[in-house]
CSV table of C-alpha atoms and ligand atoms in Angstrom, one decimal:
chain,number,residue,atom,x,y,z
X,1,UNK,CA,83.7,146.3,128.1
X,2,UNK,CA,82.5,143.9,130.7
X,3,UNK,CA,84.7,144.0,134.1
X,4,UNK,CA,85.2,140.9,136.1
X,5,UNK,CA,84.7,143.0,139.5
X,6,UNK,CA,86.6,141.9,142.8
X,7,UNK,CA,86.0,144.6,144.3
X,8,UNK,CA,83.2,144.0,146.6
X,9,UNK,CA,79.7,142.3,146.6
X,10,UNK,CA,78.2,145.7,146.8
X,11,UNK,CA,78.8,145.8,143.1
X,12,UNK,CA,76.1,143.3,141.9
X,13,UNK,CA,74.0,144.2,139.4
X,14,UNK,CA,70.2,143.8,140.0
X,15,UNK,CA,68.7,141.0,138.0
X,16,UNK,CA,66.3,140.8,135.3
X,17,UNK,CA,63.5,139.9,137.5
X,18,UNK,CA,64.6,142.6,140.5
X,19,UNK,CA,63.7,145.2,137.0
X,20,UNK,CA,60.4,143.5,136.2
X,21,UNK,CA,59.9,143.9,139.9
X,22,UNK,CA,60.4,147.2,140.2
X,23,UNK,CA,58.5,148.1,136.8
X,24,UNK,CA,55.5,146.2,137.8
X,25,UNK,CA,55.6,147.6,142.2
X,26,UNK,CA,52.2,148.8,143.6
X,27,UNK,CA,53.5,151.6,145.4
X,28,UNK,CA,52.2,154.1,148.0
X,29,UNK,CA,54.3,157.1,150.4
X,30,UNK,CA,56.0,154.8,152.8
X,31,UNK,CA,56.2,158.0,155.8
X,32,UNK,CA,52.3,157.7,155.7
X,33,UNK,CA,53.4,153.7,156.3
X,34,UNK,CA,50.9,152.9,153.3
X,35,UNK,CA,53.6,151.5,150.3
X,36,UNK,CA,52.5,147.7,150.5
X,37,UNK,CA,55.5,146.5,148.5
X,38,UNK,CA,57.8,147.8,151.8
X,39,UNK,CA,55.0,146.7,154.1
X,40,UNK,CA,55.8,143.3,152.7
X,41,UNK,CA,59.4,143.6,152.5
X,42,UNK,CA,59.7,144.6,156.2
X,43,UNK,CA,57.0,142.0,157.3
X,44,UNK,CA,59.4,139.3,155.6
X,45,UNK,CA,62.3,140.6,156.9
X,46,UNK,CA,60.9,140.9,160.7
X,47,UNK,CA,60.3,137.4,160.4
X,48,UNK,CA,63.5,136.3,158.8
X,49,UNK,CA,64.8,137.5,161.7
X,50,UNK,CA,62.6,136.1,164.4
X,51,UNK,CA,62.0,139.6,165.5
X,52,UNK,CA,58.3,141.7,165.9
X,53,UNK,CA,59.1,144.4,163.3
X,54,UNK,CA,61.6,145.6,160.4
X,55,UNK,CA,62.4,149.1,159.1
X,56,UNK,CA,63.3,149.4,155.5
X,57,UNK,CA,66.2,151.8,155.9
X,58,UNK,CA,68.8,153.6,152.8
X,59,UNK,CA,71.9,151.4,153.7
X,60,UNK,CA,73.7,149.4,156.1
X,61,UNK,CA,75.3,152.6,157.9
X,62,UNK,CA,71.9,154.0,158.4
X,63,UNK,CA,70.3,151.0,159.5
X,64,UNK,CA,73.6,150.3,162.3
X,65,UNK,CA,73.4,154.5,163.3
X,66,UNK,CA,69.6,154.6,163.9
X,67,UNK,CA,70.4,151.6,165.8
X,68,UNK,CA,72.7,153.7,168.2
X,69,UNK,CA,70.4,156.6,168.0
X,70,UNK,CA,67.4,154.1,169.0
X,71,UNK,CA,69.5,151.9,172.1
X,72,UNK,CA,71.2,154.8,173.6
X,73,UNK,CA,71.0,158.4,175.1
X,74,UNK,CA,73.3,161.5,174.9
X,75,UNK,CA,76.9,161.1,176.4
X,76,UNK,CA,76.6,157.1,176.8
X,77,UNK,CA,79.6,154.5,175.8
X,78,UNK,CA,78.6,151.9,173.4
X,79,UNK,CA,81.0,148.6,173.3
X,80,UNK,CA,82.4,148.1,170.2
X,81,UNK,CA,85.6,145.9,168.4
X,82,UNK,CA,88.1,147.8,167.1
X,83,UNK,CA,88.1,147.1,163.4
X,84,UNK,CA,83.9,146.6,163.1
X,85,UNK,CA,82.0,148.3,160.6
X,86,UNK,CA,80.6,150.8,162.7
X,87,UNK,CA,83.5,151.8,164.4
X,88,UNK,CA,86.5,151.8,160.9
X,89,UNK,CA,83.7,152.7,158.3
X,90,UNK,CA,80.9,154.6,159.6
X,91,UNK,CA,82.9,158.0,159.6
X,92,UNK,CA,82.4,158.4,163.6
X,93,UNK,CA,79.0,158.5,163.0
X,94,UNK,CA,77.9,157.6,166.6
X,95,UNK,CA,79.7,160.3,168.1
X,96,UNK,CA,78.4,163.0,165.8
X,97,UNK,CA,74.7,161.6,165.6
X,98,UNK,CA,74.1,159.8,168.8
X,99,UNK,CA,76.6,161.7,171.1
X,100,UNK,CA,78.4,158.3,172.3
X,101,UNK,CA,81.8,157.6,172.9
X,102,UNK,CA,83.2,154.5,172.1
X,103,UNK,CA,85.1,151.3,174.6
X,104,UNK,CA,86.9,149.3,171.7
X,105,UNK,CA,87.9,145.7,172.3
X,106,UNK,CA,91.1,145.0,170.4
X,107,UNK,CA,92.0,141.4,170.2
X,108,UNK,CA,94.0,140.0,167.4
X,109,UNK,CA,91.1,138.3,165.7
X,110,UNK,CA,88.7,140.7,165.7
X,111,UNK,CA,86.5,138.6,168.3
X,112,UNK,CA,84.6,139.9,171.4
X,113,UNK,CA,85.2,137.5,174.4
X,114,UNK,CA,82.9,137.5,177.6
X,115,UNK,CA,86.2,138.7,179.6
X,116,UNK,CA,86.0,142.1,177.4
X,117,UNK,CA,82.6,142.7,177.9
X,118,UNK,CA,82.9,142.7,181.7
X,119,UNK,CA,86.3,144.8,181.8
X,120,UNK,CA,84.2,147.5,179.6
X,121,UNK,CA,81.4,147.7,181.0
X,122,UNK,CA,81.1,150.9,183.3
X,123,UNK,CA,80.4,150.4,187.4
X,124,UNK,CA,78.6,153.7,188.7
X,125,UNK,CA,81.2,156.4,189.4
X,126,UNK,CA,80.7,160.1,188.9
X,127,UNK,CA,83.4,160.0,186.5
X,128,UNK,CA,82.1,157.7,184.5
X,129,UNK,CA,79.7,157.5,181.0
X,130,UNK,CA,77.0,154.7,181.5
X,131,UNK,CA,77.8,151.9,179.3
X,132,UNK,CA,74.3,152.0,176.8
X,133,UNK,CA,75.0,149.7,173.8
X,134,UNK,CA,77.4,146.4,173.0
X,135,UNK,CA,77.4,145.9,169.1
X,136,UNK,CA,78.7,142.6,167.6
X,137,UNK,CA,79.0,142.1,164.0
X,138,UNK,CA,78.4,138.7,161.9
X,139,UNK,CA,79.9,137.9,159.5
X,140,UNK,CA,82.7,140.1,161.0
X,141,UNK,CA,84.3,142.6,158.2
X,142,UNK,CA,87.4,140.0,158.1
X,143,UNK,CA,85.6,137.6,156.5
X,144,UNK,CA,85.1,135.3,159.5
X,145,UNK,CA,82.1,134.3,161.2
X,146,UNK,CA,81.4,134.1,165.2
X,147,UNK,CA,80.4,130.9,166.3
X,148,UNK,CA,76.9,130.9,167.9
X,149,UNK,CA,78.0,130.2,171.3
X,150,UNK,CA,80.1,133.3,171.5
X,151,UNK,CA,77.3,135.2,170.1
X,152,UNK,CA,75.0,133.3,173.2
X,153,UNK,CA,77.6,134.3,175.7
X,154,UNK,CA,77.8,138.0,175.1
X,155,UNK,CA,74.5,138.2,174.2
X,156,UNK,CA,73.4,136.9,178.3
X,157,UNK,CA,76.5,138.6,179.3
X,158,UNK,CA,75.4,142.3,178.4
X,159,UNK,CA,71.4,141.2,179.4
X,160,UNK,CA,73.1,140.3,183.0
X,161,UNK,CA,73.9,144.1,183.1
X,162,UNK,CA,70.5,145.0,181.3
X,163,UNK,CA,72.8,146.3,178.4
X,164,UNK,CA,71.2,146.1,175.1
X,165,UNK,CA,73.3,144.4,172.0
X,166,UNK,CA,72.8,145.5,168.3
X,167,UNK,CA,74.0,143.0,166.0
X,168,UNK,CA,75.4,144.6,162.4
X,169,UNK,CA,74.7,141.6,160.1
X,170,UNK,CA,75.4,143.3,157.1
X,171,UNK,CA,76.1,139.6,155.7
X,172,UNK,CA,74.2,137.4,158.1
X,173,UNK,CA,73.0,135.0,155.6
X,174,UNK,CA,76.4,134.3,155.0
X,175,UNK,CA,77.3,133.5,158.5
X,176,UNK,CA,74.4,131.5,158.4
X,177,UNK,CA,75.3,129.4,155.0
X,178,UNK,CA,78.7,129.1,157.1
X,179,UNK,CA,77.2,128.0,160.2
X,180,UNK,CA,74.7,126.0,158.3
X,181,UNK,CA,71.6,127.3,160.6
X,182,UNK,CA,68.5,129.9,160.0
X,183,UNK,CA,69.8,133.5,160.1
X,184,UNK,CA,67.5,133.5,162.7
X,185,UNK,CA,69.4,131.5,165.0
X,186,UNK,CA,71.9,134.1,164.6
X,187,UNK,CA,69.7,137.2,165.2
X,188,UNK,CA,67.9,135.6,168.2
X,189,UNK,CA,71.4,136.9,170.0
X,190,UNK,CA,70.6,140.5,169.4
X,191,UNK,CA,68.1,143.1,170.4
X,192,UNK,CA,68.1,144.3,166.9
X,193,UNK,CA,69.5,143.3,164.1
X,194,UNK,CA,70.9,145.2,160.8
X,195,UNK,CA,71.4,143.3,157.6
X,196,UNK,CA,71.7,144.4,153.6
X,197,UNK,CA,69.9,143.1,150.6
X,198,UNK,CA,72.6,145.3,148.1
X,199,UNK,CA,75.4,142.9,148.9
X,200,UNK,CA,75.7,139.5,147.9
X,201,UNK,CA,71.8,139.5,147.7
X,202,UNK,CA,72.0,141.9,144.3
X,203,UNK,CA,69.5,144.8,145.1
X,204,UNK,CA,70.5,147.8,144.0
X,205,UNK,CA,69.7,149.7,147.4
X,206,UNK,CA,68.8,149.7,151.3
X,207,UNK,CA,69.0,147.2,154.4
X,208,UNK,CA,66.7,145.7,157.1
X,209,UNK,CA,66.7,147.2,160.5
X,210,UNK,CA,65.1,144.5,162.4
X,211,UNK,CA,63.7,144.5,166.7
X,212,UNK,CA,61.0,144.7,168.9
X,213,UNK,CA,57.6,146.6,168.1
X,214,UNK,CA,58.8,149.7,170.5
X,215,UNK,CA,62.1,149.7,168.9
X,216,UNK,CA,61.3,149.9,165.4
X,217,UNK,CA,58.8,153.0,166.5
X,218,UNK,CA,61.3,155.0,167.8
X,219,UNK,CA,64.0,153.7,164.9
X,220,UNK,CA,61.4,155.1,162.6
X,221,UNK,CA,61.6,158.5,164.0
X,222,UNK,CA,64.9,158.5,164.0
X,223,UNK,CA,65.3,157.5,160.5
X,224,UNK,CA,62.9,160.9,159.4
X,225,UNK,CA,65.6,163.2,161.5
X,226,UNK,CA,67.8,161.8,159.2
X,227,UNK,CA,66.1,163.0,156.4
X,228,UNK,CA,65.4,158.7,155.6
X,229,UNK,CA,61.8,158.8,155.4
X,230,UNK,CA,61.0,157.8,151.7
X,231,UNK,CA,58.0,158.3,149.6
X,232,UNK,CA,57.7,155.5,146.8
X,233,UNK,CA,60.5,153.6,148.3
X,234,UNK,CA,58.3,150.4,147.5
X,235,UNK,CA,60.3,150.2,143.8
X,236,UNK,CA,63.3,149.3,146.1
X,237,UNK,CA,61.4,147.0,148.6
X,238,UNK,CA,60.4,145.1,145.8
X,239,UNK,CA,64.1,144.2,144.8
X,240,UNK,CA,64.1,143.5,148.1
X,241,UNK,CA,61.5,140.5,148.1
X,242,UNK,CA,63.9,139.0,145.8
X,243,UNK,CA,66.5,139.5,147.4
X,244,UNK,CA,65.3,137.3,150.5
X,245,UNK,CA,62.9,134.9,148.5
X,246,UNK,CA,65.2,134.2,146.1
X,247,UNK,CA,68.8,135.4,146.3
X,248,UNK,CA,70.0,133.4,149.9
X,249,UNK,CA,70.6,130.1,148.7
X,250,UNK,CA,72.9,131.4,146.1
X,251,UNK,CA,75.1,132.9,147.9
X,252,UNK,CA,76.7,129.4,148.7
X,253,UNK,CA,78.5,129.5,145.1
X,254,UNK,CA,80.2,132.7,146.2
X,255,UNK,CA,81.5,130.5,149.2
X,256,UNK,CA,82.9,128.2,147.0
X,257,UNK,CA,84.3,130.6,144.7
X,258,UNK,CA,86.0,132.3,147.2
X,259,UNK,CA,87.8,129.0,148.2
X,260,UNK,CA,88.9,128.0,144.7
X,261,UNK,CA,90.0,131.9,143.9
X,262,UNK,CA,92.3,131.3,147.3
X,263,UNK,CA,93.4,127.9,146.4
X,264,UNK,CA,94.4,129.0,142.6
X,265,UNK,CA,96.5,132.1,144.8
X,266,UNK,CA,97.7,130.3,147.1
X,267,UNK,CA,99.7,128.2,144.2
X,268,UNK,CA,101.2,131.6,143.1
X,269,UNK,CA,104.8,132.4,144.6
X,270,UNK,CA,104.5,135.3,147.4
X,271,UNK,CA,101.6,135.0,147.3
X,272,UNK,CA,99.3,133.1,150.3
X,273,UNK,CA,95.9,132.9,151.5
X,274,UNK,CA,94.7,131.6,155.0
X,275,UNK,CA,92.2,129.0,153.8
X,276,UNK,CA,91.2,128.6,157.3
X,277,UNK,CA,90.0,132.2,157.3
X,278,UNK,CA,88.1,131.8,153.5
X,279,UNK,CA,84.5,131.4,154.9
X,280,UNK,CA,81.9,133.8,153.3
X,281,UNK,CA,82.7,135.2,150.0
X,282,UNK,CA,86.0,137.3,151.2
X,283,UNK,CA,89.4,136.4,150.1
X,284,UNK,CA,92.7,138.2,152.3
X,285,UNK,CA,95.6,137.7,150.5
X,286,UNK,CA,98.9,138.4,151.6
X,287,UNK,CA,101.7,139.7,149.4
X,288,UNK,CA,105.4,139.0,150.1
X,289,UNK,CA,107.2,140.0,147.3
X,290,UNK,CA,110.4,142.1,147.2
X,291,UNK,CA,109.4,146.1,145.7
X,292,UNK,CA,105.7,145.0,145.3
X,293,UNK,CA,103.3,147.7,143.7
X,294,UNK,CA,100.0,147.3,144.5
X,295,UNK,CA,98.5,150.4,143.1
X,296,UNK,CA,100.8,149.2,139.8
X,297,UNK,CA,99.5,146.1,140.6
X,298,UNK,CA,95.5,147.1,140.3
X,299,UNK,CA,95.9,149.0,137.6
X,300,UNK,CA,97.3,146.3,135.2
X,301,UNK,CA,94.8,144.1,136.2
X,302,UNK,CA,92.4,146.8,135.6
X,303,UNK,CA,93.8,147.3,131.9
X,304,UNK,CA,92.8,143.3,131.3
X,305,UNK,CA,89.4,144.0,132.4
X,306,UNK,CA,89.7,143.0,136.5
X,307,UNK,CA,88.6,145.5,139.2
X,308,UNK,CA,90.1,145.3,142.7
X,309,UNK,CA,91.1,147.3,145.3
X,310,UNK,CA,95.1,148.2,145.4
X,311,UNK,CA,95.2,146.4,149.0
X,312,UNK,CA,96.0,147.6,152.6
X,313,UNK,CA,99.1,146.5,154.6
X,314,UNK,CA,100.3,143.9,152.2
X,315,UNK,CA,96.8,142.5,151.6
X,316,UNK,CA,94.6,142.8,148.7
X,317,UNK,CA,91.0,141.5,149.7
X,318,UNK,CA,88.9,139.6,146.6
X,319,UNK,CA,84.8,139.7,147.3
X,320,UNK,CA,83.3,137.1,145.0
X,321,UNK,CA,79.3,137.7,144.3
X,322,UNK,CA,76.8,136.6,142.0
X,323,UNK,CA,78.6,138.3,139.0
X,324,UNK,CA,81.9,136.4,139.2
X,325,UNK,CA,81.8,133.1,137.3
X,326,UNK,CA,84.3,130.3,137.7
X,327,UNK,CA,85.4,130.9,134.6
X,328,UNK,CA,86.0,135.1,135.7
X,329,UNK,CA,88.4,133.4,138.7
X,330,UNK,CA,89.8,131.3,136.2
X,331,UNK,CA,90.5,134.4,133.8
X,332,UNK,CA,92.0,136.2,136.7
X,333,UNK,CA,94.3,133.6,138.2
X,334,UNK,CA,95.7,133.7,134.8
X,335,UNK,CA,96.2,137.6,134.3
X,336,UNK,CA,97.8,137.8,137.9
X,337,UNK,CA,100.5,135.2,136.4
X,338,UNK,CA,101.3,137.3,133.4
X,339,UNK,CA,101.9,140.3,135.0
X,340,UNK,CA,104.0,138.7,137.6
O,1,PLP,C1,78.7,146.9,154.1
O,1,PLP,C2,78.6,146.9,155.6
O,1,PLP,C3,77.8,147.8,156.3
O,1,PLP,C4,77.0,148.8,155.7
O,1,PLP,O1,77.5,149.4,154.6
O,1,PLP,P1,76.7,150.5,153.7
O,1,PLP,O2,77.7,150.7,152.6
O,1,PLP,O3,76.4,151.7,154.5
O,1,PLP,O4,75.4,149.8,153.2
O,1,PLP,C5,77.8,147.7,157.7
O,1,PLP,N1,78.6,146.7,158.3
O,1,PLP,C6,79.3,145.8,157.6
O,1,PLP,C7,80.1,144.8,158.4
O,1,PLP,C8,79.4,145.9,156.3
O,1,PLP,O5,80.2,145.0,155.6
């Protein structure tokens, strides 16, 4: 049975060429740094970026941790928002790995403001951890994206203090459809950069950890201790050419997907979408409805072939991605009615 999946844009399927690709990859053992197909992957990626180098890492959490691992030392604070990636879904990992703690901005929309920075950032007092690390994420895991002259202002901001920023751009080229620039131009307001090529972009594994020459040298080492260093990983890099050659301008259809999907919700009693807030491929939709049951809810949509997520709080997220037609939206605006 073929599932109209909602669930994320991790789920994408790699494409006919991404298997021709990966059939037909001249390999080599990338820890000897001698696989050609990643040498070319990262080379692309580096300049994608505007940065010097690139490290072809296992996933997004990897790629943000070594990051962390790379920026900081032992018993430093790293600046983080409250409801980021690396700070709700990384399972504490830069406490555990990199022995950090973190200073967590909370504002209501999930931004980092100038005003924050300064308030976290530590002065010199014995009592005090050094502050070693601000990390800003675009698109931010809301579904928004940061405006580049936020991303300009903290970026100068942290440098005033000779603070280091690490940008988790797990779907940067979204942000930069949205913003309709370079990813680049996103990027250049970061001392490294993380984004993923088994999102929207349809490889089946890994993301791009992106930064100066030094930086990627120690990133590299770090990535060994944890047990990342892989051997014929150049079967995956070459998904990954794809992915960036081919799979980028794309990604504007799951933009416009999203904001039909919301639209055709937003028609549906108790049901209501922010449209202002629908601007990568992410779809929040709140639920007002009298003895709702989401996971009752999921699971009759699953029985007519949908996958979603039950929902959070009242709010059911829809990711759109390259294996979501119009017609798949279409399908599932219509199953939602019935079983309401
Ligand atoms: C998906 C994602 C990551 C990385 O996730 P992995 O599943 O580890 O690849 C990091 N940050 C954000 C904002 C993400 O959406």
């Amino acid at each position: 049975m073929r599932y109209v999946d909602l669930r994320s844009d991790t789920v994408t399927l790699p494409t006919e060429e991404m298997r021709q690709a990966m059939y037909e990859a001249v390999v080599g053992d990338d820890v000897y740094e001698d696989d050609p197909t990643v040498i070319k992957l990262e080379k692309l990626a580096a300049e994608m970026m505007g940065k010097e180098a690139a490290l072809f890492v296992a996933s997004g959490t990897m790629g943000n941790q070594i990051a962390i691992m790379s920026h900081t030392k032992l018993g430093d604070e790293i600046i983080a928002g409250a409801n980021c990636h690396i700070v709700q879904h990384e399972v504490g990992a830069a406490a555990r790995l990199s022995g950090v703690s973190y200073a967590l901005v909370d504002n209501p929309d999930n931004r980092i403001y100038r005003e924050d920075v300064l308030k976290k950032i530590r002065v010199e007092d014995i009592h005090y951890p050094e502050t070693g690390l601000l990390c800003l994420e675009n698109a931010l895991s809301d579904g928004t994206v940061v405006p580049l002259e936020d991303m300009k202002e903290l970026y100068e901001t942290a440098h005033e203090y000779k603070i280091p920023v690490h940008l988790d751009g797990a779907r940067i080229f979204n942000a930069a459809i949205y913003l309709k620039v370079k990813a680049k131009e996103i990027a250049k307001y970061a001392d490294s950069v993380m984004f993923c090529i088994s999102k929207g972009l349809c490889s089946p594994v890994g993301s791009l950890l992106c930064g100066s020459e030094e930086f990627i040298r120690k990133a590299r080492k770090m990535r060994k201790i944890l047990g990342g260093g892989m051997r014929q990983a150049g079967f995956l890099a070459a998904c990954g050419i794809i992915s960036l050659e081919k799979m980028i301008d794309r990604l504007k259809e799951d933009h416009d997907n999203a904001k039909y999907l919301a639209s055709k919700l937003n028609e549906i009693e108790g049901f209501s979408v922010d449209l202002d807030k629908v601007q990568i491929n992410m779809v929040f939709c709140n639920v007002e409805k009298e003895n709702f049951d989401f996971e009752d809810f999921a699971r009759k949509l699953f029985e007519k072939g949908i996958k979603t997520n039950p929902g959070y709080e009242g709010v059911i997220r829809f990711v759109t991605n390259k294996d979501v037609s119009r017609e798949d939206i279409d399908y599932t605006i219509k199953c939602i009615k019935e079983i309401l």
